[in-house]
Amino acid sequence: METTDRSLARHQRIYRKLLLAYPRAFRQVYGADMVQVFGDRLRDERARTGRRAGLRVWAGTLLDLFRSAPVQRMEEKMSREAAFAILFALILTVAVAAFVMGIGGLAINIALGALIITAIALGARGVLRKENARNATPAGKIGLRDWWVVLAGIMGVVEIAFVAGQLMRDPKWENGVALGVVGCFGLVALAGCWFRSRSRSSGNWMIVVGILPFAGLWWLILPAVLVVTVIVMAVIDSVRRPEAEAVA
Amino acid sequence: MGERRTQDPSAFLPLPTASLHILLALKDGGKHGYAIMREVEDESGGTVRMGPGTLYGSIKRLLADGLIEESDARPDPDLDDQRRRYYRLTGLGERVCTAEVERLRALIERASRSRVSRLGSRPQEA
C-alpha cells in the first residue's frame, strides 16, 4: 500500500512539472486541483485495471496537455494584448481629438504622457512577473491594499469638478465639447472604481483610461506622480490577480 | 476582460461540447473536479473522456461567464477531502444549459426530417 502511495506521489510530481506548459496564472489557480484530479484518476484506474492503467492514464493526460495548454496560452496572450491595444487606441483618439480641436500642445502632452506611462506599466509588469516566478504565491491570495482606488476616485471627482467649474465660469459651446470629453473621462474613472467589484480587471482598465486627462499635465510633478502611481498599481493588481474576477 | 456579463442565454450558444457536459454533470448538484470528470464519462458511456487541462480550462471560462460558481457546501469531512473546490450551476447556467439542449434537440429533429438522414437509412442496393 505504501509502495502504491509513493508511486502515485511520483507520478503526481512528474505531472506537476508538466503543468509548466500552462500559463502561470492558470497554474496558480487550478494547478493543485489538476494534480489532485490526475492522482484520483490514476488511483481509480489502477484499482479497476491494475498497474498497466498508468500507461493509459498518461497517454490520455499527455494528449489533453498538448491540446489544452496552447489554448490557455493563447487566451492569456490575447486578453493582455487586447487590453493594451484598447488602451493605445483610446489614448490615440484623445490625442487626435485634442489636435483637431486646435489644442496642439495638449495633444503632444497626451501622446508623450501615454508613452511614458506605457513604458512604466510594461516595466512594472516585467518586474512583477519575475517576482511571481520567485515566490509562487497563489493568485487571489495576496492582500494588496486598494488605497490607490480611492486616489483614482478622487482624480475622477477632480476632473468632473474641474469641468463643472469651467462651465460655470465660462459657459461657451466650444469649451463645452472639450470639457464634456474630460467630464466623461472622470465618469469612466468613477465607474471603474465601482465596476472593480464586478470585474476587477475591467474596472482597473476603466480607471486607467479615466485618469488619462491627468497625463496631459505630465509636466506638472504632482499630477504626473498620481497618474503613474495609479497606473502602476492597476497593472500590478491585474497581473497579480488575473483570475480573481473569474471566481468572484 | 472579455467576459460575457449578459443574462440572455442565447448569447452563450452554441456551447463548446466540454462546457455542455460540465453543465449537465452539475444539474444534480454541486461537485468537485474529479466527480464532474467521472459523471461526464459515465453519462456519455465512456465516449467523452476529459483530461484535467480541458476540465479546468472549461471551468475557468464557465466561472468567468457566470454559468457556474464555487460552492461553499462541503460534504462530510470523513467522506471527502475538504481541500477540494466544489462547483455548482448558477441560475443563468441552468437556463443556458436548457437552451443548449433545446437547440440540439431542434437540430436533431430537423436532421431526422432531412434528406441527409434518409440517405443514412437507405437500404443497400444489390
Short mmCIF file of C-alpha atoms in Angstrom, two decimals:
data_model
loop_
_atom_site.label_atom_id
_atom_site.label_comp_id
_atom_site.label_asym_id
_atom_site.label_seq_id
_atom_site.Cartn_x
_atom_site.Cartn_y
_atom_site.Cartn_z
CA MET A 1 0.00 0.00 0.00
CA GLU A 2 2.83 2.34 0.95
CA THR A 3 4.63 1.50 -2.30
CA THR A 4 1.49 2.35 -4.24
CA ASP A 5 1.17 5.69 -2.48
CA ARG A 6 4.83 6.51 -3.14
CA SER A 7 4.42 5.57 -6.78
CA LEU A 8 1.29 7.73 -7.06
CA ALA A 9 3.11 10.68 -5.49
CA ARG A 10 5.94 10.21 -8.00
CA HIS A 11 3.50 10.30 -10.93
CA GLN A 12 1.86 13.41 -9.48
CA ARG A 13 5.26 15.09 -9.09
CA ILE A 14 6.02 14.49 -12.78
CA TYR A 15 2.61 15.79 -13.81
CA ARG A 16 3.11 18.89 -11.63
CA LYS A 17 6.32 19.62 -13.56
CA LEU A 18 4.48 19.25 -16.86
CA LEU A 19 1.98 21.88 -15.77
CA LEU A 20 4.67 24.43 -16.63
CA ALA A 21 3.21 24.18 -20.13
CA TYR A 22 0.22 26.20 -18.88
CA PRO A 23 0.30 29.97 -18.18
CA ARG A 24 1.40 30.88 -14.66
CA ALA A 25 -1.91 32.49 -13.70
CA PHE A 26 -3.87 29.40 -14.75
CA ARG A 27 -1.43 27.11 -12.93
CA GLN A 28 -1.62 29.12 -9.72
CA VAL A 29 -5.39 28.90 -9.59
CA TYR A 30 -6.01 25.38 -10.89
CA GLY A 31 -2.63 23.61 -10.75
CA ALA A 32 -3.16 21.90 -7.37
CA ASP A 33 -6.66 20.75 -8.39
CA MET A 34 -5.36 19.38 -11.68
CA VAL A 35 -2.66 17.36 -9.92
CA GLN A 36 -5.26 16.02 -7.50
CA VAL A 37 -7.62 15.05 -10.31
CA PHE A 38 -4.77 13.33 -12.14
CA GLY A 39 -3.91 11.37 -8.98
CA ASP A 40 -7.57 10.41 -8.43
CA ARG A 41 -7.84 9.11 -11.98
CA LEU A 42 -4.63 7.12 -11.72
CA ARG A 43 -5.71 5.59 -8.41
CA ASP A 44 -9.14 4.62 -9.75
CA GLU A 45 -7.78 3.16 -12.98
CA ARG A 46 -5.23 1.11 -11.07
CA ALA A 47 -7.94 -0.24 -8.80
CA ARG A 48 -10.01 -1.21 -11.81
CA THR A 49 -7.47 -2.50 -14.30
CA GLY A 50 -4.16 -2.99 -12.50
CA ARG A 51 -0.77 -1.38 -12.85
CA ARG A 52 -0.87 -1.09 -16.66
CA ALA A 53 -3.55 1.54 -16.16
CA GLY A 54 -0.72 4.04 -15.67
CA LEU A 55 0.17 3.95 -19.36
CA ARG A 56 -3.41 4.57 -20.43
CA VAL A 57 -3.88 7.44 -17.98
CA TRP A 58 -0.60 9.05 -19.02
CA ALA A 59 -1.45 8.76 -22.72
CA GLY A 60 -4.81 10.48 -22.19
CA THR A 61 -3.31 13.12 -19.91
CA LEU A 62 -0.49 14.00 -22.30
CA LEU A 63 -2.91 14.26 -25.20
CA ASP A 64 -5.05 16.57 -23.07
CA LEU A 65 -1.99 18.64 -22.15
CA PHE A 66 -0.93 19.06 -25.80
CA ARG A 67 -4.44 20.14 -26.70
CA SER A 68 -5.35 22.42 -23.78
CA ALA A 69 -2.05 24.14 -22.85
CA PRO A 70 -1.70 26.05 -26.16
CA VAL A 71 -5.35 27.15 -25.87
CA GLN A 72 -4.75 28.57 -22.40
CA ARG A 73 -1.52 30.26 -23.53
CA MET A 74 -3.33 31.85 -26.47
CA GLU A 75 -6.28 33.01 -24.34
CA GLU A 76 -3.98 34.69 -21.83
CA LYS A 77 -1.91 36.38 -24.50
CA MET A 78 -4.98 37.61 -26.36
CA SER A 79 -6.59 39.16 -23.27
CA ARG A 80 -3.40 41.08 -22.39
CA GLU A 81 -2.70 42.18 -25.95
CA ALA A 82 -6.33 43.26 -26.37
CA ALA A 83 -6.19 45.35 -23.18
CA PHE A 84 -3.06 47.17 -24.34
CA ALA A 85 -4.47 47.63 -27.85
CA ILE A 86 -7.67 49.19 -26.46
CA LEU A 87 -5.64 51.49 -24.21
CA PHE A 88 -3.46 52.63 -27.10
CA ALA A 89 -6.49 53.22 -29.32
CA LEU A 90 -8.15 55.36 -26.63
CA ILE A 91 -5.01 57.40 -25.99
CA LEU A 92 -4.57 57.93 -29.72
CA THR A 93 -8.21 59.02 -30.07
CA VAL A 94 -7.83 61.56 -27.28
CA ALA A 95 -4.59 62.91 -28.77
CA VAL A 96 -6.11 63.22 -32.26
CA ALA A 97 -9.29 64.81 -30.85
CA ALA A 98 -7.20 67.38 -28.97
CA PHE A 99 -5.20 68.12 -32.11
CA VAL A 100 -8.37 68.52 -34.24
CA MET A 101 -9.81 70.91 -31.65
CA GLY A 102 -6.74 73.03 -32.12
CA ILE A 103 -5.14 72.16 -28.79
CA GLY A 104 -1.82 71.10 -30.29
CA GLY A 105 0.11 71.44 -27.04
CA LEU A 106 -2.34 69.22 -25.19
CA ALA A 107 -2.17 66.60 -27.96
CA ILE A 108 1.61 66.43 -27.66
CA ASN A 109 1.34 66.28 -23.88
CA ILE A 110 -1.11 63.41 -24.01
CA ALA A 111 0.99 61.49 -26.55
CA LEU A 112 4.19 61.93 -24.53
CA GLY A 113 2.40 61.13 -21.28
CA ALA A 114 0.98 57.98 -22.84
CA LEU A 115 4.43 56.85 -23.97
CA ILE A 116 5.93 57.39 -20.50
CA ILE A 117 3.02 55.67 -18.76
CA THR A 118 3.07 52.67 -21.11
CA ALA A 119 6.80 52.23 -20.63
CA ILE A 120 6.37 52.32 -16.84
CA ALA A 121 3.41 49.93 -16.97
CA LEU A 122 5.30 47.42 -19.13
CA GLY A 123 8.34 47.71 -16.83
CA ALA A 124 6.19 47.11 -13.75
CA ARG A 125 4.64 44.06 -15.38
CA GLY A 126 8.09 42.63 -16.16
CA VAL A 127 9.35 43.19 -12.61
CA LEU A 128 6.22 41.60 -11.19
CA ARG A 129 6.47 38.56 -13.43
CA LYS A 130 9.98 37.93 -12.12
CA GLU A 131 8.82 38.38 -8.55
CA ASN A 132 5.93 35.96 -9.07
CA ALA A 133 8.32 33.43 -10.56
CA ARG A 134 10.48 33.61 -7.42
CA ASN A 135 7.70 33.09 -4.91
CA ALA A 136 4.77 31.03 -6.13
CA THR A 137 2.07 32.77 -4.12
CA PRO A 138 -1.36 31.64 -5.27
CA ALA A 139 -3.27 34.22 -7.30
CA GLY A 140 -6.17 35.75 -5.45
CA LYS A 141 -4.47 35.26 -2.07
CA ILE A 142 -2.36 38.40 -1.99
CA GLY A 143 -4.00 41.08 0.14
CA LEU A 144 -2.96 44.08 -1.90
CA ARG A 145 -4.34 47.21 -0.32
CA ASP A 146 -6.68 49.08 -2.63
CA TRP A 147 -5.82 52.57 -1.36
CA TRP A 148 -4.93 53.65 -4.89
CA VAL A 149 -8.56 53.13 -5.97
CA VAL A 150 -9.57 55.90 -3.57
CA LEU A 151 -6.89 58.07 -5.18
CA ALA A 152 -8.28 57.25 -8.64
CA GLY A 153 -11.79 58.09 -7.41
CA ILE A 154 -10.59 61.48 -6.16
CA MET A 155 -8.94 62.12 -9.54
CA GLY A 156 -12.26 61.32 -11.25
CA VAL A 157 -14.10 63.72 -8.95
CA VAL A 158 -11.46 66.41 -9.61
CA GLU A 159 -11.98 66.01 -13.37
CA ILE A 160 -15.75 66.39 -13.02
CA ALA A 161 -15.39 69.30 -10.60
CA PHE A 162 -12.94 71.00 -12.99
CA VAL A 163 -15.43 70.65 -15.84
CA ALA A 164 -18.30 71.99 -13.73
CA GLY A 165 -16.18 74.92 -12.54
CA GLN A 166 -15.05 75.84 -16.06
CA LEU A 167 -18.58 75.64 -17.45
CA MET A 168 -19.92 77.89 -14.71
CA ARG A 169 -17.11 80.40 -15.20
CA ASP A 170 -17.13 80.49 -19.00
CA PRO A 171 -20.18 78.71 -20.50
CA LYS A 172 -19.23 78.58 -24.20
CA TRP A 173 -20.16 75.87 -26.69
CA GLU A 174 -16.54 75.43 -27.91
CA ASN A 175 -15.36 74.88 -24.34
CA GLY A 176 -18.35 72.63 -23.67
CA VAL A 177 -17.26 69.92 -26.12
CA ALA A 178 -13.69 69.65 -24.82
CA LEU A 179 -14.83 69.88 -21.21
CA GLY A 180 -17.52 67.28 -21.88
CA VAL A 181 -14.82 64.86 -23.02
CA VAL A 182 -12.83 65.48 -19.83
CA GLY A 183 -16.01 65.03 -17.77
CA CYS A 184 -16.68 61.69 -19.48
CA PHE A 185 -13.19 60.53 -18.50
CA GLY A 186 -13.96 61.49 -14.91
CA LEU A 187 -17.17 59.46 -15.04
CA VAL A 188 -15.28 56.48 -16.53
CA ALA A 189 -12.76 56.67 -13.66
CA LEU A 190 -15.55 56.71 -11.06
CA ALA A 191 -17.44 53.92 -12.86
CA GLY A 192 -14.22 51.88 -12.89
CA CYS A 193 -13.89 52.22 -9.09
CA TRP A 194 -17.39 50.78 -8.76
CA PHE A 195 -17.03 48.20 -11.54
CA ARG A 196 -13.97 46.57 -9.90
CA SER A 197 -16.29 44.72 -7.54
CA ARG A 198 -17.91 43.03 -10.57
CA SER A 199 -14.87 42.58 -12.78
CA ARG A 200 -11.55 43.54 -11.27
CA SER A 201 -9.56 43.61 -14.48
CA SER A 202 -12.16 45.61 -16.47
CA GLY A 203 -12.60 48.05 -13.56
CA ASN A 204 -8.85 48.60 -13.37
CA TRP A 205 -8.64 49.37 -17.06
CA MET A 206 -11.58 51.78 -16.84
CA ILE A 207 -9.73 53.60 -14.05
CA VAL A 208 -6.56 53.79 -16.14
CA VAL A 209 -8.49 55.24 -19.09
CA GLY A 210 -10.48 57.59 -16.85
CA ILE A 211 -7.43 59.29 -15.37
CA LEU A 212 -5.74 59.84 -18.74
CA PRO A 213 -6.60 63.60 -18.90
CA PHE A 214 -4.23 63.96 -15.93
CA ALA A 215 -1.49 62.63 -18.22
CA GLY A 216 -1.85 65.83 -20.23
CA LEU A 217 -0.38 67.62 -17.22
CA TRP A 218 2.72 65.41 -17.19
CA TRP A 219 4.96 68.47 -16.97
CA LEU A 220 3.46 69.27 -13.56
CA ILE A 221 5.02 66.99 -10.96
CA LEU A 222 2.03 66.11 -8.77
CA PRO A 223 -0.49 65.03 -11.49
CA ALA A 224 2.24 63.02 -13.21
CA VAL A 225 3.11 61.21 -9.97
CA LEU A 226 -0.59 60.49 -9.30
CA VAL A 227 -1.17 59.11 -12.81
CA VAL A 228 1.92 56.92 -12.72
CA THR A 229 1.06 55.62 -9.24
CA VAL A 230 -2.49 54.68 -10.17
CA ILE A 231 -1.47 53.02 -13.44
CA VAL A 232 1.34 51.02 -11.86
CA MET A 233 -0.99 49.84 -9.08
CA ALA A 234 -3.71 48.92 -11.60
CA VAL A 235 -1.24 46.90 -13.67
CA ILE A 236 0.18 45.18 -10.58
CA ASP A 237 -3.32 44.37 -9.35
CA SER A 238 -4.40 42.98 -12.73
CA VAL A 239 -1.28 40.86 -13.18
CA ARG A 240 -1.31 39.53 -9.63
CA ARG A 241 -4.95 38.65 -9.56
CA PRO A 242 -5.90 37.84 -13.15
CA GLU A 243 -8.24 35.02 -12.09
CA ALA A 244 -9.81 36.59 -9.04
CA GLU A 245 -12.63 38.05 -11.11
CA ALA A 246 -13.40 34.67 -12.55
CA VAL A 247 -14.00 33.32 -9.07
CA ALA A 248 -15.79 36.43 -7.75
CA MET B 1 -11.57 41.49 -19.78
CA GLY B 2 -13.58 39.77 -22.41
CA GLU B 3 -16.02 38.03 -20.08
CA ARG B 4 -19.67 37.97 -21.03
CA ARG B 5 -21.99 39.50 -18.45
CA THR B 6 -25.27 39.28 -20.36
CA GLN B 7 -28.22 37.43 -18.83
CA ASP B 8 -29.55 36.30 -22.21
CA PRO B 9 -28.95 32.51 -22.53
CA SER B 10 -28.94 32.63 -26.34
CA ALA B 11 -25.83 34.85 -26.23
CA PHE B 12 -23.84 31.84 -24.97
CA LEU B 13 -24.96 29.39 -27.67
CA PRO B 14 -23.66 27.19 -29.12
CA LEU B 15 -21.74 25.92 -26.11
CA PRO B 16 -18.46 24.06 -26.54
CA THR B 17 -19.00 20.30 -26.03
CA ALA B 18 -16.91 20.15 -22.86
CA SER B 19 -18.81 23.06 -21.31
CA LEU B 20 -22.19 21.46 -22.05
CA HIS B 21 -21.07 18.19 -20.48
CA ILE B 22 -19.88 20.01 -17.36
CA LEU B 23 -23.17 21.92 -17.03
CA LEU B 24 -25.12 18.67 -17.44
CA ALA B 25 -22.94 16.99 -14.82
CA LEU B 26 -23.75 19.79 -12.36
CA LYS B 27 -27.54 19.58 -12.94
CA ASP B 28 -27.91 17.24 -9.97
CA GLY B 29 -25.98 19.47 -7.56
CA GLY B 30 -22.50 20.71 -6.66
CA LYS B 31 -19.49 18.55 -7.48
CA HIS B 32 -15.71 18.77 -7.35
CA GLY B 33 -13.48 18.46 -10.41
CA TYR B 34 -12.92 14.71 -10.37
CA ALA B 35 -16.61 13.98 -9.67
CA ILE B 36 -17.51 16.10 -12.72
CA MET B 37 -14.98 14.20 -14.82
CA ARG B 38 -16.42 10.83 -13.73
CA GLU B 39 -20.01 11.96 -14.26
CA VAL B 40 -19.22 13.16 -17.79
CA GLU B 41 -17.54 9.85 -18.59
CA ASP B 42 -20.38 7.77 -17.13
CA GLU B 43 -23.17 9.78 -18.75
CA SER B 44 -21.52 9.67 -22.15
CA GLY B 45 -20.94 5.93 -21.91
CA GLY B 46 -17.19 6.45 -21.89
CA THR B 47 -17.12 8.30 -25.23
CA VAL B 48 -16.19 11.66 -23.66
CA ARG B 49 -13.03 11.47 -21.55
CA MET B 50 -11.94 14.86 -20.29
CA GLY B 51 -8.39 15.45 -19.11
CA PRO B 52 -7.54 17.85 -16.25
CA GLY B 53 -6.49 20.63 -18.66
CA THR B 54 -9.72 20.55 -20.65
CA LEU B 55 -11.79 20.24 -17.47
CA TYR B 56 -10.27 23.21 -15.65
CA GLY B 57 -9.94 25.29 -18.83
CA SER B 58 -13.70 24.90 -19.30
CA ILE B 59 -14.39 25.54 -15.61
CA LYS B 60 -12.37 28.76 -15.83
CA ARG B 61 -14.48 30.00 -18.76
CA LEU B 62 -17.77 28.93 -17.18
CA LEU B 63 -16.85 30.79 -13.98
CA ALA B 64 -15.91 33.89 -15.96
CA ASP B 65 -19.23 33.76 -17.84
CA GLY B 66 -21.14 33.32 -14.58
CA LEU B 67 -22.63 29.96 -15.62
CA ILE B 68 -21.19 28.14 -12.61
CA GLU B 69 -19.88 29.29 -9.24
CA GLU B 70 -17.79 27.91 -6.43
CA SER B 71 -19.87 26.33 -3.73
CA ASP B 72 -19.21 26.65 0.00
CA ALA B 73 -21.17 23.50 0.73
CA ARG B 74 -18.87 20.71 1.84
CA PRO B 75 -19.75 17.06 2.32
CA ASP B 76 -18.96 15.10 5.44
CA PRO B 77 -15.20 15.51 6.05
CA ASP B 78 -14.96 11.77 6.66
CA LEU B 79 -16.20 11.12 3.16
CA ASP B 80 -14.18 13.61 1.18
CA ASP B 81 -11.15 15.90 1.09
CA GLN B 82 -12.00 19.34 2.48
CA ARG B 83 -9.40 20.99 0.25
CA ARG B 84 -11.35 20.20 -2.91
CA ARG B 85 -13.16 23.02 -4.62
CA TYR B 86 -16.81 22.41 -5.38
CA TYR B 87 -18.77 23.96 -8.23
CA ARG B 88 -22.48 24.39 -8.80
CA LEU B 89 -24.74 25.79 -11.51
CA THR B 90 -25.96 29.38 -11.30
CA GLY B 91 -29.47 30.36 -12.41
CA LEU B 92 -28.02 31.64 -15.67
CA GLY B 93 -26.07 28.40 -16.09
CA GLU B 94 -29.27 26.37 -15.77
CA ARG B 95 -31.04 28.50 -18.35
CA VAL B 96 -28.10 28.29 -20.76
CA CYS B 97 -27.88 24.50 -20.31
CA THR B 98 -31.61 24.12 -21.01
CA ALA B 99 -31.39 26.42 -24.04
CA GLU B 100 -28.45 24.46 -25.47
CA VAL B 101 -30.23 21.13 -25.01
CA GLU B 102 -33.32 22.58 -26.73
CA ARG B 103 -31.15 23.86 -29.57
CA LEU B 104 -29.58 20.43 -30.06
CA ARG B 105 -32.98 18.74 -29.87
CA ALA B 106 -34.34 21.04 -32.59
CA LEU B 107 -31.25 20.35 -34.68
CA ILE B 108 -31.71 16.59 -34.37
CA GLU B 109 -35.39 16.89 -35.26
CA ARG B 110 -34.53 18.90 -38.35
CA ALA B 111 -31.81 16.42 -39.30
CA SER B 112 -34.14 13.44 -38.83
CA ARG B 113 -36.64 15.04 -41.25
CA SER B 114 -33.98 16.00 -43.77
CA ARG B 115 -32.62 14.16 -46.80
CA VAL B 116 -29.29 13.61 -45.01
CA SER B 117 -30.94 11.32 -42.50
CA ARG B 118 -32.91 9.44 -45.18
CA LEU B 119 -29.68 8.82 -47.10
CA GLY B 120 -28.19 7.29 -43.98
CA SER B 121 -31.09 4.85 -43.60
CA ARG B 122 -31.43 3.93 -47.33
CA PRO B 123 -31.21 0.15 -47.87
CA GLN B 124 -28.16 -1.01 -49.79
CA GLU B 125 -28.67 -1.78 -53.44
CA ALA B 126 -27.98 -5.32 -54.58
#
